[in-house]
């Protein structure tokens, strides 16, 4: 990107940023900055890139551009985060993913065939009410339960910085061990974090408390690893998009949580942003690699979400 283009691009980002609320919004300025930079970059280049050679070439070029931009002392409007991945992302199929949707579809008793046909790989989000029917997790899960479960398998803490501290203000929660051993006093202040469990012992114990969602048929492959997200009221995961390449289910075990889903830039002209509140027993199926998403724990509830991916 030439100097002029970079300037024009940065000034477009700055203008958009100026129009956002200064504070108190769900989306922090930093997250919004990154999101807009990603989106604008993509829009500006109008990429419809096939994966493969073009992606590799684009990544290399973008890497060189980023390095050049970094070395020149221009304002660092482009330099944070995942925009390289964003431009390499395969464009979504807007008609299957979200065209015509004004709210997240809700089903209460969905068959595996219907799920496979309409939702599993289309990118279309789905809320399954009472999707966790029969799971013992609802009776047992709490902060203490999850802590004790991990304490019984100390190697679960052993993957280095395996915690994904989603709340950027929780800088002191550097490891999963720290996060599951907060003092009473610390726990009275807001926190929100998530991690992926890769420990076999924890996995095996967890099988006593939840099942694979009943509507995932046998043709759907499902890893044993689970994601946990726990947090207290008014804490949030800021708007972002993931690069795990697989759709996910997110089961609300305790507490209430608001999800905000925003379509990727190539779908903005035909799709609307969506918002949905989920309650204990609900499972939200969403492809976090296609939808920008933010979550927000509602009122004074303590939220526990268990999730996984499938393919
Ligand atoms: C997008 O999805 C629709 C169905 O929703 C399908 O008919 C169409 O072929 C898909 N387009 C591509 C490019 O895969
Ligand atoms: C959830 O499903 C179970 C089992 O089918 C049923 O007994 C229960 O009444 C349902 N709960 C709600 C709130 O629909
Ligand atoms: C939580 O918030 C919802 C809607 O914002 C409200 O209807 C409900 O009464 C609140 N619950 C509590 C316990 O405050």
Coordinates of C-alpha atoms and ligand atoms in Angstrom, one line a residue:
X1 CA 0.0 0.0 0.0
X2 CA 1.5 3.3 -1.0
X3 CA 1.9 6.2 1.4
X4 CA -1.1 8.0 0.0
X5 CA -3.4 5.0 0.2
X6 CA -2.3 4.4 3.7
X7 CA -3.1 7.9 4.7
X8 CA -6.5 7.8 3.0
X9 CA -7.2 4.5 4.7
X10 CA -6.2 5.7 8.1
X11 CA -8.2 8.8 7.8
X12 CA -11.3 6.8 6.8
X13 CA -10.7 4.7 10.0
X14 CA -10.3 7.8 12.1
X15 CA -13.5 9.3 10.8
X16 CA -15.4 6.1 11.6
X17 CA -13.9 6.0 15.0
X18 CA -14.9 9.6 15.7
X19 CA -18.5 8.6 15.1
X20 CA -18.5 5.9 17.8
X21 CA -19.5 6.6 21.4
X22 CA -16.5 7.7 23.5
X23 CA -17.1 5.3 26.3
X24 CA -19.6 3.1 28.0
X25 CA -20.2 1.3 24.8
X26 CA -20.0 -2.5 24.5
X27 CA -17.2 -2.2 22.0
X28 CA -14.0 -0.7 23.2
X29 CA -12.3 1.9 21.1
X30 CA -9.4 -0.5 20.6
X31 CA -11.6 -3.3 19.5
X32 CA -13.6 -1.1 17.2
X33 CA -10.4 0.3 15.7
X34 CA -9.2 -3.2 14.9
X35 CA -12.5 -4.3 13.6
X36 CA -12.8 -1.3 11.3
X37 CA -9.3 -1.6 10.1
X38 CA -10.0 -5.2 9.1
X39 CA -13.2 -4.4 7.5
X40 CA -12.0 -1.4 5.6
X41 CA -8.9 -3.1 4.4
X42 CA -11.1 -5.9 3.0
X43 CA -13.6 -3.5 1.5
X44 CA -11.0 -1.4 -0.1
X45 CA -9.4 -4.3 -1.8
X46 CA -12.7 -5.9 -2.7
X47 CA -11.2 -9.3 -2.4
X48 CA -12.9 -12.4 -3.6
X49 CA -9.9 -14.5 -3.1
X50 CA -9.8 -18.2 -3.7
X51 CA -7.8 -20.0 -1.1
X52 CA -4.4 -21.4 -2.1
X53 CA -1.8 -19.7 -4.1
X54 CA -3.5 -16.3 -4.1
X55 CA -3.8 -16.4 -0.3
X56 CA -0.2 -17.2 0.2
X57 CA 0.9 -14.5 -2.2
X58 CA -1.4 -12.0 -0.5
X59 CA -0.1 -13.0 2.9
X60 CA 3.4 -12.5 1.8
X61 CA 2.6 -9.2 0.2
X62 CA 0.6 -8.0 3.2
X63 CA 3.5 -9.1 5.4
X64 CA 5.9 -6.9 3.5
X65 CA 3.5 -4.0 3.4
X66 CA 3.0 -4.4 7.2
X67 CA 6.7 -4.4 7.7
X68 CA 7.2 -1.4 5.5
X69 CA 4.4 0.4 7.3
X70 CA 5.8 -0.5 10.6
X71 CA 9.3 0.8 9.7
X72 CA 8.0 4.1 8.4
X73 CA 7.0 6.1 11.4
X74 CA 3.5 6.7 10.1
X75 CA 0.6 6.4 12.6
X76 CA 0.0 2.8 13.5
X77 CA -3.5 2.5 12.4
X78 CA -3.1 -0.8 10.7
X79 CA -0.7 -2.6 12.8
X80 CA -2.6 -4.4 15.5
X81 CA -4.2 -7.8 15.5
X82 CA -5.6 -10.1 12.9
X83 CA -6.0 -8.1 9.7
X84 CA -3.7 -10.4 7.9
X85 CA -5.9 -13.3 8.7
X86 CA -9.0 -11.2 7.8
X87 CA -7.9 -10.6 4.3
X88 CA -7.1 -14.3 3.8
X89 CA -10.5 -15.4 5.1
X90 CA -12.6 -17.1 2.6
X91 CA -15.6 -15.0 1.8
X92 CA -18.9 -16.2 3.3
X93 CA -21.9 -17.4 1.4
X94 CA -24.2 -14.6 2.4
X95 CA -27.3 -16.2 1.0
X96 CA -26.9 -19.4 3.0
X97 CA -25.5 -17.7 6.1
X98 CA -27.8 -14.8 6.8
X99 CA -29.8 -13.4 3.9
X100 CA -33.3 -12.5 5.1
X101 CA -32.6 -13.2 8.8
X102 CA -33.7 -10.5 11.2
X103 CA -33.4 -12.6 14.3
X104 CA -31.6 -15.8 15.3
X105 CA -33.8 -18.8 14.4
X106 CA -35.1 -20.7 17.5
X107 CA -35.9 -24.4 17.7
X108 CA -37.0 -26.3 20.7
X109 CA -36.8 -29.9 19.4
X110 CA -34.7 -30.2 16.3
X111 CA -33.9 -33.5 14.6
X112 CA -30.3 -34.2 13.6
X113 CA -31.4 -34.4 9.9
X114 CA -32.9 -30.9 10.1
X115 CA -29.9 -29.5 11.9
X116 CA -27.6 -31.0 9.3
X117 CA -29.7 -29.7 6.4
X118 CA -30.3 -26.2 7.5
X119 CA -27.7 -25.2 10.0
X120 CA -24.7 -27.3 10.6
X121 CA -22.5 -26.0 7.8
X122 CA -24.5 -23.1 6.3
X123 CA -23.2 -20.5 8.7
X124 CA -26.8 -19.8 9.8
X125 CA -27.0 -19.3 13.5
X126 CA -29.5 -21.3 15.6
X127 CA -30.7 -21.1 19.2
X128 CA -31.8 -24.5 20.5
X129 CA -33.9 -23.9 23.6
X130 CA -33.6 -26.7 26.2
X131 CA -30.8 -28.1 24.1
X132 CA -29.0 -29.3 27.3
X133 CA -31.9 -31.3 28.5
X134 CA -30.7 -34.0 30.9
X135 CA -27.2 -32.5 31.5
X136 CA -26.1 -32.7 35.1
X137 CA -23.8 -29.7 34.6
X138 CA -26.7 -27.5 35.6
X139 CA -26.9 -28.9 39.1
X140 CA -23.2 -29.0 39.7
X141 CA -21.2 -26.3 37.8
X142 CA -20.0 -23.4 39.8
X143 CA -16.7 -21.5 40.1
X144 CA -15.7 -23.8 42.9
X145 CA -16.7 -26.9 41.1
X146 CA -14.6 -26.0 38.0
X147 CA -11.7 -25.0 40.2
X148 CA -11.8 -28.4 42.1
X149 CA -12.1 -30.3 38.9
X150 CA -8.9 -28.7 37.6
X151 CA -7.2 -29.1 40.9
X152 CA -7.8 -32.9 40.7
X153 CA -5.8 -32.9 37.4
X154 CA -3.0 -30.4 38.0
X155 CA -1.5 -31.0 34.5
X156 CA -4.6 -29.2 33.2
X157 CA -2.8 -26.0 34.3
X158 CA 0.3 -27.0 32.5
X159 CA -0.1 -25.8 29.0
X160 CA 1.6 -22.5 29.6
X161 CA -0.6 -19.5 29.0
X162 CA -3.6 -21.6 27.8
X163 CA -6.1 -19.1 29.3
X164 CA -7.6 -16.7 26.9
X165 CA -8.3 -13.7 29.0
X166 CA -11.1 -12.1 27.1
X167 CA -11.6 -9.2 29.3
X168 CA -8.6 -7.0 28.5
X169 CA -8.8 -5.3 32.0
X170 CA -8.0 -8.6 33.8
X171 CA -4.3 -8.2 33.3
X172 CA -3.5 -9.8 36.6
X173 CA -5.1 -13.1 35.6
X174 CA -2.2 -14.4 33.6
X175 CA -2.7 -18.1 33.9
X176 CA -5.6 -20.5 34.3
X177 CA -4.4 -21.3 37.7
X178 CA -4.5 -17.7 38.8
X179 CA -8.0 -17.3 37.2
X180 CA -9.4 -20.3 39.1
X181 CA -7.8 -19.3 42.4
X182 CA -8.9 -15.7 42.7
X183 CA -9.4 -14.3 46.2
X184 CA -12.9 -13.8 47.5
X185 CA -12.2 -10.1 47.3
X186 CA -11.1 -10.3 43.6
X187 CA -14.1 -12.4 42.8
X188 CA -16.4 -9.6 43.9
X189 CA -15.0 -7.5 41.1
X190 CA -15.9 -8.2 37.5
X191 CA -14.0 -10.8 35.5
X192 CA -14.5 -12.8 32.3
X193 CA -12.3 -15.4 30.8
X194 CA -12.3 -18.5 28.7
X195 CA -10.0 -21.4 27.9
X196 CA -10.0 -24.6 26.0
X197 CA -9.5 -27.8 28.0
X198 CA -7.1 -30.2 26.5
X199 CA -6.6 -32.4 29.6
X200 CA -7.7 -36.0 29.3
X201 CA -8.6 -36.4 33.0
X202 CA -10.7 -33.3 33.0
X203 CA -12.3 -34.4 29.7
X204 CA -13.2 -37.8 31.1
X205 CA -14.8 -36.3 34.2
X206 CA -16.7 -33.8 32.2
X207 CA -18.4 -36.6 30.3
X208 CA -20.4 -37.2 33.5
X209 CA -21.9 -33.8 33.3
X210 CA -22.7 -33.1 29.7
X211 CA -23.3 -34.9 26.5
X212 CA -22.8 -34.1 22.9
X213 CA -25.8 -32.0 21.9
X214 CA -28.6 -34.4 20.9
X215 CA -29.1 -32.9 17.4
X216 CA -25.5 -33.5 16.2
X217 CA -25.9 -36.6 14.1
X218 CA -23.3 -39.4 13.7
X219 CA -22.0 -37.8 10.5
X220 CA -20.8 -34.8 12.5
X221 CA -17.3 -35.2 13.9
X222 CA -16.8 -33.7 17.3
X223 CA -13.6 -33.3 19.3
X224 CA -13.4 -34.2 22.9
X225 CA -12.0 -30.8 23.9
X226 CA -14.3 -28.3 25.5
X227 CA -14.2 -24.5 25.8
X228 CA -15.2 -22.9 29.1
X229 CA -16.2 -19.3 29.4
X230 CA -17.0 -18.0 32.9
X231 CA -17.6 -14.5 34.0
X232 CA -19.6 -12.1 36.1
X233 CA -22.2 -9.5 35.3
X234 CA -21.6 -6.7 32.9
X235 CA -18.4 -8.3 31.6
X236 CA -18.0 -9.0 27.9
X237 CA -16.0 -10.5 25.1
X238 CA -15.4 -7.6 22.7
X239 CA -16.5 -7.8 19.1
X240 CA -14.1 -10.1 17.2
X241 CA -14.0 -12.9 14.7
X242 CA -12.2 -16.2 15.2
X243 CA -10.0 -18.3 13.0
X244 CA -10.6 -21.8 14.2
X245 CA -12.2 -22.8 10.9
X246 CA -15.0 -24.7 12.5
X247 CA -18.6 -24.0 13.6
X248 CA -19.3 -24.2 17.3
X249 CA -22.0 -24.8 19.8
X250 CA -22.2 -22.8 23.0
X251 CA -24.3 -24.2 25.9
X252 CA -25.4 -21.8 28.6
X253 CA -25.1 -23.7 31.9
X254 CA -25.6 -20.9 34.3
X255 CA -26.4 -17.2 34.1
X256 CA -27.8 -15.2 31.1
X257 CA -25.7 -13.9 28.3
X258 CA -26.3 -11.6 25.4
X259 CA -24.8 -12.4 22.0
X260 CA -24.3 -9.8 19.3
X261 CA -23.6 -11.1 15.9
X262 CA -22.5 -8.9 13.0
X263 CA -22.2 -10.2 9.5
X264 CA -18.8 -10.0 7.7
X265 CA -18.3 -7.1 5.4
X266 CA -19.1 -9.0 2.2
X267 CA -22.6 -9.7 3.6
X268 CA -23.4 -6.3 5.0
X269 CA -25.7 -5.3 2.1
X270 CA -27.9 -8.3 2.4
X271 CA -27.7 -9.2 6.1
X272 CA -28.5 -7.5 9.4
X273 CA -26.7 -7.6 12.7
X274 CA -28.4 -10.0 15.1
X275 CA -28.8 -10.0 18.9
X276 CA -30.0 -12.8 21.1
X277 CA -30.1 -13.5 24.9
X278 CA -29.5 -17.0 26.0
X279 CA -30.5 -18.6 29.3
X280 CA -29.5 -21.8 31.2
X281 CA -30.5 -24.7 29.0
X282 CA -30.1 -22.9 25.7
X283 CA -27.4 -23.9 23.1
X284 CA -26.4 -21.3 20.6
X285 CA -24.9 -22.7 17.4
X286 CA -22.8 -20.1 15.7
X287 CA -19.9 -20.1 13.3
X288 CA -17.6 -17.7 15.0
X289 CA -15.3 -17.7 12.0
X290 CA -17.9 -16.1 9.8
X291 CA -19.8 -13.9 12.3
X292 CA -18.2 -11.1 14.2
X293 CA -19.4 -11.7 17.7
X294 CA -19.5 -10.1 21.1
X295 CA -21.0 -11.4 24.3
X296 CA -22.1 -9.7 27.4
X297 CA -23.1 -11.2 30.8
X298 CA -26.5 -9.9 31.8
X299 CA -27.5 -8.4 35.2
X300 CA -26.1 -9.9 38.3
X301 CA -25.9 -13.5 37.0
X302 CA -22.7 -15.5 37.1
X303 CA -22.3 -17.0 33.6
X304 CA -20.9 -20.4 32.8
X305 CA -20.8 -21.4 29.1
X306 CA -19.5 -24.7 27.8
X307 CA -18.8 -25.0 24.2
X308 CA -17.1 -27.0 21.5
X309 CA -16.5 -27.1 17.8
X310 CA -17.5 -29.7 15.2
X311 CA -16.7 -30.5 11.6
Ligands
LIG1 C1 -24.6 -20.4 -1.4 O1 -25.6 -21.0 -0.7 C2 -26.8 -21.3 -1.5 C3 -27.8 -22.0 -0.7 O2 -28.2 -21.2 0.4 C4 -26.4 -22.2 -2.7 O3 -27.5 -22.4 -3.5 C5 -25.2 -21.6 -3.5 O4 -24.8 -22.5 -4.4 C6 -24.1 -21.3 -2.5 N1 -23.1 -20.6 -3.3 C7 -21.8 -21.0 -3.3 C8 -20.9 -20.1 -4.1 O5 -21.4 -21.9 -2.7
LIG2 C1 -36.7 -29.9 28.4 O1 -36.7 -31.2 27.9 C2 -36.9 -32.2 28.9 C3 -36.8 -33.6 28.3 O2 -37.4 -33.6 27.1 C4 -38.4 -32.0 29.4 O3 -38.7 -32.9 30.4 C5 -38.4 -30.6 30.0 O4 -39.8 -30.3 30.4 C6 -38.0 -29.5 29.0 N1 -37.9 -28.2 29.6 C7 -38.4 -27.1 29.1 C8 -38.2 -25.9 29.8 O5 -38.9 -27.1 28.0
LIG3 C1 -32.3 -8.9 34.4 O1 -32.5 -8.1 33.2 C2 -33.8 -8.4 32.6 C3 -33.8 -7.5 31.3 O2 -32.8 -6.6 31.2 C4 -34.9 -8.0 33.5 O3 -36.1 -8.3 32.9 C5 -34.7 -8.9 34.8 O4 -35.7 -8.6 35.7 C6 -33.4 -8.7 35.4 N1 -33.2 -9.7 36.5 C7 -32.8 -9.3 37.7 C8 -32.7 -10.4 38.7 O5 -32.6 -8.2 38.0

